Amino acid sequence: MNSPSPAPNPTPDPDPHLTPDPTLERWRLILGSAAERCTGSLQGAALARDVALEWLYGRDEDLRRRGVRRGAVDARQGGTGPSRLTPVDWLDDIHRLFPKETVERLERDAVERYEIHEIVTDPDVLARVEPNQTLLRAVLRTKHLMNPDVLAPARRIVETVVRQLLERLRPEVRRAFTGSRSRRPSRLPLARDFDFKSTVRANLSHYQPTERRVLIQRPHFHSRTRRHLEQWQLVLLVDQSGSMVGSVIHSAVTAACLWSLPGLKTHLIAFDTEVVDLTSDVTDPVDLLMKVQLGGGTDIARAVDYGAGLVENPRRAVVAVISDFYEGGDPYRLVRTVRGLVEQGSTVLCLAALDEEADPVYDRDLAGRLARAGAHVGAMTPGHLAEFVAEKVGGTGQGR
């Protein structure tokens, strides 16, 4: 009788320190050192990521009280003693250790949540950072703290981000101004020219009663027609209080894109408790943004009065007020001026935001009063504002 073959030697378990579990690493990074008894300690790149996260989020007093993370904010390498981590070192580390989306979030939290001003006031740091909208907003908020040596690299951030915004927005503006929509059909399938009523009417024979929907076999579109354009005015009134910095940026870029377009005369006005006409700087949005002074109170009524004084032909004017509508001036005067503009034939837009996210935060009570006075109240991205103005200039807004 043959004896059974010996069982093969089992493969030894891998050393957890040599092959760490990525899921446990992730939980350890999220939960902090208190979780190490369950997840094990971090090694290598994971430990470096933890140090970088701790440098930033370890200064959060609420997290410190809750014990979510360890307290060694200045530790650079685990087990070798603390060393001072500067913003320059930290930026170098996060760009090496994290993907781009995470880096942008970390930079945004450093600047906006923890107000680490060295990131935008230290020339060595500015030379290393990748320009983005978060850093642009930070530069605009802190440029009054900068000496001439810092302003030059700070301007590089402004120039780079403005160029990126212009490259993205200009095609939208050009498409919006290729002509006004007419009643004639078009064979060119563009989403902005989709004719909903004609499409439904032409496809009613394909209605599916059981599914309660119409199958669209042949969509219909409007055509665009070029015509002689009458002169219109766009008066952009932009709140330059600190909370509206995103709207200031996008308003400046939008005005630059709209400048010198046929049939449109564009004005750009910034306001807090004072009113500053920036129209002469619209052709250079970088210079314009470097001149903006963010902060202060808000007197919307005064700004709208100024804008109303610029209107040449009321029936061919769009007055757009971009603000959070927390009025520090006279709200009754504001409503009265808006009602007067509407009654004389002007189009008044009250925009709660002019950012790519279009996340409206505003005083709904005052906005409701302005809507009842005849203003259009809402939120528009720069591209949507350009389309709205193009429709007016192209003739669809005539004959009010």
CSV table of C-alpha atoms in Angstrom, one decimal:
chain,number,residue,atom,x,y,z
A,1,MET,CA,0.0,0.0,0.0
A,2,ASN,CA,1.5,3.2,-1.1
A,3,SER,CA,1.9,5.9,1.5
A,4,PRO,CA,0.2,9.2,0.8
A,5,SER,CA,2.3,11.8,-1.0
A,6,PRO,CA,3.5,14.5,1.4
A,7,ALA,CA,1.5,17.7,1.2
A,8,PRO,CA,3.3,20.5,-0.7
A,9,ASN,CA,4.9,23.0,1.4
A,10,PRO,CA,2.5,25.9,1.9
A,11,THR,CA,3.5,29.2,0.5
A,12,PRO,CA,4.4,31.4,3.4
A,13,ASP,CA,2.3,34.5,4.1
A,14,PRO,CA,3.8,37.6,2.6
A,15,ASP,CA,5.3,40.1,5.0
A,16,PRO,CA,2.7,42.7,5.5
A,17,HIS,CA,5.4,45.3,5.7
A,18,LEU,CA,6.7,44.4,2.3
A,19,THR,CA,3.3,44.1,0.6
A,20,PRO,CA,0.9,46.4,2.4
A,21,ASP,CA,-2.8,46.1,1.8
A,22,PRO,CA,-3.8,49.2,-0.2
A,23,THR,CA,-7.3,49.2,1.3
A,24,LEU,CA,-5.9,49.2,4.8
A,25,GLU,CA,-3.4,51.9,3.8
A,26,ARG,CA,-6.3,54.1,2.5
A,27,TRP,CA,-8.3,53.6,5.8
A,28,ARG,CA,-5.2,54.4,7.8
A,29,LEU,CA,-4.7,57.7,5.8
A,30,ILE,CA,-8.3,58.6,6.4
A,31,LEU,CA,-8.6,57.7,10.1
A,32,GLY,CA,-5.2,58.7,11.3
A,33,SER,CA,-2.8,57.1,13.7
A,34,ALA,CA,-5.5,56.0,16.1
A,35,ALA,CA,-6.4,53.3,13.5
A,36,GLU,CA,-3.0,51.7,13.4
A,37,ARG,CA,-3.8,48.9,15.8
A,38,CYS,CA,-6.3,47.7,13.2
A,39,THR,CA,-4.7,48.7,9.9
A,40,GLY,CA,-1.0,48.4,10.8
A,41,SER,CA,1.6,51.2,10.4
A,42,LEU,CA,2.4,53.0,7.1
A,43,GLN,CA,5.6,52.5,5.2
A,44,GLY,CA,7.3,54.2,2.2
A,45,ALA,CA,5.2,56.4,0.0
A,46,ALA,CA,2.1,55.9,2.2
A,47,LEU,CA,3.9,57.3,5.2
A,48,ALA,CA,5.1,60.3,3.1
A,49,ARG,CA,1.5,60.9,2.0
A,50,ASP,CA,0.4,60.8,5.7
A,51,VAL,CA,3.0,63.4,6.6
A,52,ALA,CA,1.9,65.7,3.8
A,53,LEU,CA,-1.7,65.4,4.9
A,54,GLU,CA,-0.8,65.9,8.5
A,55,TRP,CA,1.1,69.1,7.7
A,56,LEU,CA,-2.1,70.6,6.4
A,57,TYR,CA,-5.0,69.0,8.2
A,58,GLY,CA,-3.2,68.5,11.5
A,59,ARG,CA,-3.6,72.2,12.2
A,60,ASP,CA,-7.4,71.7,12.3
A,61,GLU,CA,-8.3,72.3,16.0
A,62,ASP,CA,-11.6,70.4,15.7
A,63,LEU,CA,-9.9,67.3,14.3
A,64,ARG,CA,-7.2,67.6,17.0
A,65,ARG,CA,-9.9,67.7,19.7
A,66,ARG,CA,-11.6,64.6,18.3
A,67,GLY,CA,-8.3,62.8,17.9
A,68,VAL,CA,-8.9,62.0,14.3
A,69,ARG,CA,-5.3,62.6,13.3
A,70,ARG,CA,-2.0,62.5,15.2
A,71,GLY,CA,-0.6,65.9,16.3
A,72,ALA,CA,2.9,65.9,14.9
A,73,VAL,CA,2.2,68.6,12.3
A,74,ASP,CA,5.8,69.3,11.6
A,75,ALA,CA,7.0,65.7,11.3
A,76,ARG,CA,8.7,65.1,8.0
A,77,GLN,CA,9.8,61.4,8.3
A,78,GLY,CA,8.2,58.9,10.6
A,79,GLY,CA,10.6,57.5,13.2
A,80,THR,CA,13.5,59.9,12.5
A,81,GLY,CA,12.2,62.9,14.6
A,82,PRO,CA,10.4,66.0,13.5
A,83,SER,CA,11.8,68.5,11.1
A,84,ARG,CA,10.3,71.7,9.9
A,85,LEU,CA,8.3,71.3,6.7
A,86,THR,CA,8.0,74.5,4.7
A,87,PRO,CA,5.3,75.4,2.2
A,88,VAL,CA,7.9,74.9,-0.6
A,89,ASP,CA,8.7,71.4,0.6
A,90,TRP,CA,5.1,70.5,1.1
A,91,LEU,CA,4.1,71.6,-2.4
A,92,ASP,CA,7.0,69.6,-3.9
A,93,ASP,CA,5.8,66.6,-1.8
A,94,ILE,CA,2.2,66.7,-2.8
A,95,HIS,CA,3.0,67.1,-6.5
A,96,ARG,CA,5.1,64.0,-6.2
A,97,LEU,CA,2.8,61.9,-4.1
A,98,PHE,CA,-0.8,62.6,-5.2
A,99,PRO,CA,-2.7,62.8,-8.5
A,100,LYS,CA,-3.6,66.2,-10.0
A,101,GLU,CA,-7.1,66.3,-8.7
A,102,THR,CA,-6.0,65.6,-5.1
A,103,VAL,CA,-3.2,68.2,-5.4
A,104,GLU,CA,-5.8,70.9,-6.5
A,105,ARG,CA,-8.0,70.0,-3.5
A,106,LEU,CA,-5.0,70.2,-1.1
A,107,GLU,CA,-3.9,73.6,-2.5
A,108,ARG,CA,-7.4,74.9,-2.3
A,109,ASP,CA,-7.8,73.9,1.4
A,110,ALA,CA,-4.3,75.3,2.2
A,111,VAL,CA,-5.2,78.7,0.8
A,112,GLU,CA,-8.9,79.0,1.5
A,113,ARG,CA,-9.5,76.9,4.5
A,114,TYR,CA,-6.3,77.4,6.5
A,115,GLU,CA,-5.2,80.7,4.9
A,116,ILE,CA,-1.6,79.7,4.5
A,117,HIS,CA,-0.7,82.9,2.7
A,118,GLU,CA,2.9,81.8,2.1
A,119,ILE,CA,1.6,79.8,-0.9
A,120,VAL,CA,0.8,83.0,-2.7
A,121,THR,CA,3.1,85.5,-1.1
A,122,ASP,CA,6.4,83.6,-1.1
A,123,PRO,CA,8.2,83.9,-4.5
A,124,ASP,CA,9.9,80.5,-4.1
A,125,VAL,CA,6.4,78.9,-3.6
A,126,LEU,CA,4.9,80.8,-6.5
A,127,ALA,CA,7.6,79.6,-8.8
A,128,ARG,CA,6.7,76.0,-8.1
A,129,VAL,CA,2.9,76.0,-8.0
A,130,GLU,CA,0.8,75.0,-11.0
A,131,PRO,CA,-1.5,77.9,-11.9
A,132,ASN,CA,-5.2,77.2,-11.3
A,133,GLN,CA,-8.3,79.1,-10.4
A,134,THR,CA,-7.9,78.5,-6.7
A,135,LEU,CA,-4.5,80.1,-6.7
A,136,LEU,CA,-5.8,83.0,-8.9
A,137,ARG,CA,-8.5,83.7,-6.4
A,138,ALA,CA,-5.9,83.6,-3.6
A,139,VAL,CA,-3.6,86.0,-5.5
A,140,LEU,CA,-6.5,88.5,-6.0
A,141,ARG,CA,-7.3,88.3,-2.3
A,142,THR,CA,-3.8,88.8,-1.0
A,143,LYS,CA,-2.0,90.9,-3.7
A,144,HIS,CA,-2.2,93.9,-1.4
A,145,LEU,CA,0.2,91.9,0.9
A,146,MET,CA,2.8,91.4,-1.9
A,147,ASN,CA,6.0,93.2,-2.4
A,148,PRO,CA,7.3,93.9,-6.0
A,149,ASP,CA,9.4,90.7,-5.9
A,150,VAL,CA,6.3,88.6,-5.4
A,151,LEU,CA,4.0,90.5,-7.7
A,152,ALA,CA,5.9,89.3,-10.8
A,153,PRO,CA,5.4,85.5,-10.2
A,154,ALA,CA,1.9,86.2,-9.0
A,155,ARG,CA,1.1,87.9,-12.2
A,156,ARG,CA,2.3,84.7,-14.0
A,157,ILE,CA,-0.6,82.8,-12.3
A,158,VAL,CA,-3.1,85.5,-13.3
A,159,GLU,CA,-1.9,85.5,-16.9
A,160,THR,CA,-1.9,81.7,-17.2
A,161,VAL,CA,-5.4,81.1,-15.7
A,162,VAL,CA,-6.9,84.1,-17.6
A,163,ARG,CA,-5.5,82.7,-20.9
A,164,GLN,CA,-7.0,79.3,-20.1
A,165,LEU,CA,-10.4,80.8,-19.4
A,166,LEU,CA,-10.3,82.9,-22.6
A,167,GLU,CA,-9.4,79.9,-24.7
A,168,ARG,CA,-12.4,78.0,-23.2
A,169,LEU,CA,-14.9,80.8,-23.4
A,170,ARG,CA,-14.1,82.5,-26.7
A,171,PRO,CA,-15.4,79.6,-28.9
A,172,GLU,CA,-18.7,79.7,-26.9
A,173,VAL,CA,-19.0,83.4,-27.5
A,174,ARG,CA,-18.3,83.1,-31.2
A,175,ARG,CA,-20.8,80.3,-31.6
A,176,ALA,CA,-23.4,82.4,-29.8
A,177,PHE,CA,-22.8,85.3,-32.1
A,178,THR,CA,-22.8,83.5,-35.4
A,179,GLY,CA,-26.4,84.7,-36.1
A,180,SER,CA,-29.8,84.9,-34.5
A,181,ARG,CA,-32.2,82.0,-34.7
A,182,SER,CA,-34.9,82.2,-37.4
A,183,ARG,CA,-38.1,80.2,-38.0
A,184,ARG,CA,-36.6,78.5,-41.0
A,185,PRO,CA,-35.5,74.8,-40.4
A,186,SER,CA,-31.9,73.8,-40.5
A,187,ARG,CA,-30.1,70.6,-41.4
A,188,LEU,CA,-27.3,71.4,-39.1
A,189,PRO,CA,-27.8,69.5,-35.8
A,190,LEU,CA,-26.7,71.9,-33.0
A,191,ALA,CA,-28.1,71.4,-29.5
A,192,ARG,CA,-28.5,75.1,-29.0
A,193,ASP,CA,-30.7,75.3,-32.1
A,194,PHE,CA,-33.0,72.4,-31.2
A,195,ASP,CA,-36.6,73.1,-32.1
A,196,PHE,CA,-38.6,71.3,-29.3
A,197,LYS,CA,-42.1,72.1,-30.5
A,198,SER,CA,-41.5,71.2,-34.2
A,199,THR,CA,-39.8,68.0,-33.2
A,200,VAL,CA,-42.6,66.8,-31.0
A,201,ARG,CA,-45.2,67.9,-33.6
A,202,ALA,CA,-43.4,66.0,-36.4
A,203,ASN,CA,-43.0,62.8,-34.4
A,204,LEU,CA,-46.4,62.5,-32.7
A,205,SER,CA,-47.2,59.6,-35.0
A,206,HIS,CA,-44.5,57.6,-33.2
A,207,TYR,CA,-46.1,58.0,-29.8
A,208,GLN,CA,-45.8,54.8,-27.7
A,209,PRO,CA,-48.9,54.6,-25.4
A,210,THR,CA,-47.6,51.7,-23.3
A,211,GLU,CA,-44.4,53.6,-22.6
A,212,ARG,CA,-46.0,57.1,-22.6
A,213,ARG,CA,-43.2,58.6,-24.7
A,214,VAL,CA,-42.6,59.9,-28.2
A,215,LEU,CA,-39.9,58.2,-30.2
A,216,ILE,CA,-37.9,60.9,-32.0
A,217,GLN,CA,-37.0,59.7,-35.4
A,218,ARG,CA,-36.4,63.1,-37.0
A,219,PRO,CA,-35.3,66.0,-34.8
A,220,HIS,CA,-35.9,69.5,-36.0
A,221,PHE,CA,-33.5,72.5,-35.6
A,222,HIS,CA,-33.7,76.2,-36.2
A,223,SER,CA,-31.5,77.9,-38.7
A,224,ARG,CA,-29.3,80.9,-37.9
A,225,THR,CA,-29.4,84.0,-40.0
A,226,ARG,CA,-26.9,86.8,-40.3
A,227,ARG,CA,-28.4,90.3,-40.4
A,228,HIS,CA,-27.5,93.9,-39.9
A,229,LEU,CA,-27.2,94.3,-36.1
A,230,GLU,CA,-28.4,97.3,-34.3
A,231,GLN,CA,-26.2,98.7,-31.6
A,232,TRP,CA,-26.9,97.2,-28.2
A,233,GLN,CA,-25.3,97.9,-24.8
A,234,LEU,CA,-24.3,95.4,-22.2
A,235,VAL,CA,-23.6,97.0,-18.8
A,236,LEU,CA,-21.9,94.4,-16.4
A,237,LEU,CA,-22.1,95.6,-12.8
A,238,VAL,CA,-19.9,93.2,-10.7
A,239,ASP,CA,-19.8,93.1,-6.9
A,240,GLN,CA,-16.2,93.0,-5.8
A,241,SER,CA,-16.7,92.0,-2.2
A,242,GLY,CA,-14.4,89.2,-1.1
A,243,SER,CA,-17.0,86.5,-1.5
A,244,MET,CA,-17.6,87.3,-5.1
A,245,VAL,CA,-14.0,86.9,-6.3
A,246,GLY,CA,-15.0,84.1,-8.7
A,247,SER,CA,-17.6,86.3,-10.3
A,248,VAL,CA,-15.2,89.1,-10.7
A,249,ILE,CA,-12.7,86.8,-12.6
A,250,HIS,CA,-15.3,85.4,-14.9
A,251,SER,CA,-16.9,88.8,-15.5
A,252,ALA,CA,-13.6,90.2,-16.6
A,253,VAL,CA,-12.9,87.3,-18.9
A,254,THR,CA,-16.5,87.5,-20.3
A,255,ALA,CA,-16.2,91.2,-21.0
A,256,ALA,CA,-12.9,90.7,-22.8
A,257,CYS,CA,-14.6,88.1,-25.0
A,258,LEU,CA,-17.5,90.3,-25.8
A,259,TRP,CA,-15.4,93.4,-26.4
A,260,SER,CA,-15.6,94.7,-30.0
A,261,LEU,CA,-18.1,92.1,-31.1
A,262,PRO,CA,-20.4,93.5,-33.9
A,263,GLY,CA,-23.5,95.2,-32.6
A,264,LEU,CA,-22.5,95.3,-28.9
A,265,LYS,CA,-21.0,97.9,-26.7
A,266,THR,CA,-19.7,96.5,-23.4
A,267,HIS,CA,-19.2,98.2,-20.1
A,268,LEU,CA,-17.6,96.6,-17.0
A,269,ILE,CA,-18.2,98.2,-13.6
A,270,ALA,CA,-16.9,96.9,-10.3
A,271,PHE,CA,-18.4,98.1,-7.0
A,272,ASP,CA,-18.4,97.7,-3.3
A,273,THR,CA,-19.4,100.9,-1.5
A,274,GLU,CA,-17.6,102.8,-4.3
A,275,VAL,CA,-18.1,102.4,-8.0
A,276,VAL,CA,-15.2,101.9,-10.4
A,277,ASP,CA,-15.6,102.0,-14.2
A,278,LEU,CA,-13.1,99.4,-15.6
A,279,THR,CA,-14.3,99.6,-19.2
A,280,SER,CA,-11.1,101.1,-20.4
A,281,ASP,CA,-9.2,98.0,-19.1
A,282,VAL,CA,-11.5,95.3,-20.6
A,283,THR,CA,-9.1,94.6,-23.4
A,284,ASP,CA,-6.5,93.4,-20.9
A,285,PRO,CA,-8.2,91.3,-18.3
A,286,VAL,CA,-4.9,90.5,-16.5
A,287,ASP,CA,-4.3,94.2,-15.8
A,288,LEU,CA,-7.9,94.6,-14.9
A,289,LEU,CA,-7.8,91.9,-12.3
A,290,MET,CA,-4.6,93.2,-10.8
A,291,LYS,CA,-6.3,96.5,-10.3
A,292,VAL,CA,-9.4,95.1,-8.6
A,293,GLN,CA,-9.6,95.8,-4.9
A,294,LEU,CA,-11.6,93.0,-3.2
A,295,GLY,CA,-13.4,93.4,0.1
A,296,GLY,CA,-15.4,96.2,1.7
A,297,GLY,CA,-19.1,96.8,2.0
A,298,THR,CA,-21.7,96.6,-0.7
A,299,ASP,CA,-23.9,99.4,-2.2
A,300,ILE,CA,-25.7,97.8,-5.1
A,301,ALA,CA,-28.2,100.7,-5.4
A,302,ARG,CA,-25.4,103.1,-6.1
A,303,ALA,CA,-23.8,100.8,-8.7
A,304,VAL,CA,-27.2,100.3,-10.5
A,305,ASP,CA,-27.8,104.1,-10.5
A,306,TYR,CA,-24.4,104.5,-12.2
A,307,GLY,CA,-25.2,101.8,-14.7
A,308,ALA,CA,-28.5,103.3,-15.5
A,309,GLY,CA,-26.7,106.5,-16.3
A,310,LEU,CA,-24.7,104.8,-19.0
A,311,VAL,CA,-27.7,103.5,-20.9
A,312,GLU,CA,-28.1,105.3,-24.2
A,313,ASN,CA,-31.1,103.5,-25.8
A,314,PRO,CA,-33.1,101.8,-23.1
A,315,ARG,CA,-34.8,99.3,-25.5
A,316,ARG,CA,-31.4,98.1,-26.7
A,317,ALA,CA,-29.7,97.7,-23.3
A,318,VAL,CA,-29.0,94.8,-21.0
A,319,VAL,CA,-28.0,95.7,-17.5
A,320,ALA,CA,-26.5,92.7,-15.7
A,321,VAL,CA,-25.9,92.9,-11.9
A,322,ILE,CA,-23.7,90.1,-10.5
A,323,SER,CA,-23.9,90.0,-6.7
A,324,ASP,CA,-25.0,88.0,-3.7
A,325,PHE,CA,-27.6,90.8,-3.2
A,326,TYR,CA,-26.8,91.3,0.5
A,327,GLU,CA,-27.4,95.0,0.2
A,328,GLY,CA,-25.5,97.3,2.5
A,329,GLY,CA,-27.0,100.4,0.8
A,330,ASP,CA,-30.7,101.4,0.3
A,331,PRO,CA,-32.7,98.4,-0.9
A,332,TYR,CA,-35.8,100.6,-1.7
A,333,ARG,CA,-33.6,102.8,-3.9
A,334,LEU,CA,-32.3,99.7,-5.7
A,335,VAL,CA,-35.7,98.2,-6.4
A,336,ARG,CA,-37.0,101.6,-7.6
A,337,THR,CA,-34.0,102.0,-10.0
A,338,VAL,CA,-34.5,98.5,-11.4
A,339,ARG,CA,-38.2,99.0,-11.9
A,340,GLY,CA,-37.4,102.3,-13.7
A,341,LEU,CA,-35.0,100.5,-16.0
A,342,VAL,CA,-37.5,97.8,-16.8
A,343,GLU,CA,-40.4,100.3,-17.4
A,344,GLN,CA,-38.3,102.2,-19.9
A,345,GLY,CA,-37.6,99.0,-21.9
A,346,SER,CA,-34.2,97.8,-20.6
A,347,THR,CA,-33.5,94.2,-19.8
A,348,VAL,CA,-32.2,93.8,-16.3
A,349,LEU,CA,-30.5,90.6,-15.2
A,350,CYS,CA,-29.8,89.9,-11.5
A,351,LEU,CA,-27.3,87.1,-11.5
A,352,ALA,CA,-26.5,85.4,-8.2
A,353,ALA,CA,-23.2,84.0,-9.6
A,354,LEU,CA,-21.1,84.1,-12.7
A,355,ASP,CA,-18.9,81.2,-12.1
A,356,GLU,CA,-18.4,77.9,-14.0
A,357,GLU,CA,-20.0,76.1,-11.2
A,358,ALA,CA,-22.9,78.6,-11.1
A,359,ASP,CA,-23.6,77.8,-7.5
A,360,PRO,CA,-26.0,80.6,-6.4
A,361,VAL,CA,-25.7,82.0,-2.9
A,362,TYR,CA,-27.7,85.1,-2.5
A,363,ASP,CA,-30.3,87.1,-0.5
A,364,ARG,CA,-33.5,85.4,-1.7
A,365,ASP,CA,-35.8,88.1,-0.2
A,366,LEU,CA,-34.2,91.0,-2.0
A,367,ALA,CA,-33.9,88.9,-5.2
A,368,GLY,CA,-37.6,88.2,-5.0
A,369,ARG,CA,-38.4,91.9,-4.7
A,370,LEU,CA,-36.2,92.6,-7.8
A,371,ALA,CA,-38.0,89.8,-9.7
A,372,ARG,CA,-41.3,91.4,-8.9
A,373,ALA,CA,-39.9,94.7,-10.2
A,374,GLY,CA,-39.4,93.1,-13.6
A,375,ALA,CA,-35.8,91.8,-13.4
A,376,HIS,CA,-34.7,88.4,-14.5
A,377,VAL,CA,-33.2,86.7,-11.5
A,378,GLY,CA,-31.1,83.5,-11.6
A,379,ALA,CA,-27.6,82.2,-12.3
A,380,MET,CA,-25.7,82.0,-15.6
A,381,THR,CA,-22.3,80.7,-16.6
A,382,PRO,CA,-20.3,83.0,-18.9
A,383,GLY,CA,-21.3,81.0,-21.9
A,384,HIS,CA,-25.0,81.2,-21.1
A,385,LEU,CA,-24.7,85.0,-20.6
A,386,ALA,CA,-23.1,85.3,-24.0
A,387,GLU,CA,-25.9,83.3,-25.6
A,388,PHE,CA,-28.5,85.4,-23.8
A,389,VAL,CA,-26.9,88.6,-25.1
A,390,ALA,CA,-26.4,87.2,-28.6
A,391,GLU,CA,-30.2,86.5,-28.8
A,392,LYS,CA,-30.9,90.1,-27.8
A,393,VAL,CA,-28.4,91.6,-30.2
A,394,GLY,CA,-29.5,89.3,-33.0
A,395,GLY,CA,-33.0,90.6,-32.9
A,396,THR,CA,-35.1,88.2,-30.8
A,397,GLY,CA,-35.3,90.7,-28.1
A,398,GLN,CA,-36.6,93.5,-30.2
A,399,GLY,CA,-40.0,95.0,-30.2
A,400,ARG,CA,-40.7,94.8,-26.5
